[in-house]
Coordinates of C-alpha atoms in Angstrom, one line a residue:
M44 CA -48.4 -15.6 -13.0
S45 CA -51.9 -14.7 -14.0
N46 CA -54.7 -14.0 -11.5
K47 CA -56.5 -17.4 -12.8
D48 CA -53.3 -19.3 -12.1
L49 CA -52.6 -17.5 -8.5
N50 CA -56.3 -18.5 -7.6
K51 CA -55.7 -22.1 -8.6
L52 CA -52.5 -22.2 -6.7
L53 CA -54.2 -20.8 -3.4
L54 CA -57.2 -23.3 -3.7
N55 CA -54.6 -26.3 -4.1
I56 CA -52.6 -25.1 -1.2
G57 CA -56.0 -24.9 0.8
A58 CA -56.9 -28.3 -0.4
I59 CA -53.7 -29.8 0.7
I60 CA -53.9 -28.3 4.2
K61 CA -57.7 -29.3 4.7
K62 CA -56.7 -32.9 3.5
H63 CA -54.0 -33.2 6.2
R64 CA -56.2 -31.7 8.7
K65 CA -59.0 -33.9 8.1
E66 CA -56.9 -37.0 8.0
R67 CA -55.7 -36.4 11.4
G68 CA -59.2 -35.5 12.7
L69 CA -58.4 -32.0 13.7
S70 CA -60.8 -29.1 13.7
Q71 CA -59.5 -25.7 12.3
L72 CA -59.7 -24.6 16.0
N73 CA -57.5 -27.4 17.3
M74 CA -55.0 -27.0 14.5
G75 CA -55.0 -23.2 15.2
L76 CA -54.3 -23.7 18.9
D77 CA -51.3 -26.0 17.9
I78 CA -49.7 -23.7 15.5
D79 CA -50.7 -20.3 17.1
M80 CA -53.0 -19.3 14.2
S81 CA -56.9 -18.4 14.3
A82 CA -59.4 -21.0 13.1
N83 CA -60.7 -18.2 10.8
Q84 CA -57.2 -17.5 9.2
I85 CA -56.9 -21.4 8.7
G86 CA -60.4 -21.3 7.0
R87 CA -59.6 -18.5 4.8
I88 CA -56.3 -20.4 3.8
E89 CA -58.3 -23.5 3.1
R90 CA -60.8 -21.8 1.0
G91 CA -58.1 -20.0 -1.0
E92 CA -59.3 -16.5 0.2
S93 CA -56.0 -15.8 1.7
N94 CA -52.4 -15.6 0.4
P95 CA -50.3 -17.2 3.0
T96 CA -46.8 -16.1 3.6
V97 CA -43.7 -18.6 3.4
V98 CA -43.2 -18.5 6.9
T99 CA -46.9 -19.5 7.4
L100 CA -46.6 -22.4 4.9
H101 CA -43.4 -23.5 6.4
R102 CA -45.1 -23.7 9.9
I103 CA -47.8 -25.6 8.5
A104 CA -45.9 -28.0 6.5
N105 CA -43.6 -28.7 9.6
Y106 CA -46.8 -29.3 11.7
F107 CA -47.9 -31.8 9.3
G108 CA -44.3 -33.4 8.8
F109 CA -43.9 -32.7 5.2
D110 CA -41.7 -30.4 3.0
I111 CA -43.0 -27.0 2.0
K112 CA -42.4 -28.0 -1.7
E113 CA -45.7 -30.3 -1.6
F114 CA -47.5 -27.0 -1.7
F115 CA -46.3 -26.3 -5.0
N116 CA -46.3 -29.7 -6.9
T117 CA -48.9 -29.5 -9.4
Q118 CA -49.5 -32.9 -10.8

């Protein structure tokens, strides 16, 4: 995977997380408290600045009630 493709994937993952968080009216802080992550880490993931682990993505997907595969569906 090229760096460009990886950056696009990370931005897409971040956008999905932000969309679900905003739909529920949550701040990064409130979400972080719920899933035991810092607001700063959530912000970095949402901006595509961090490469979250599979465990982190699984935790976030479970929190929002969707399958981890949603992060990788590029339509």
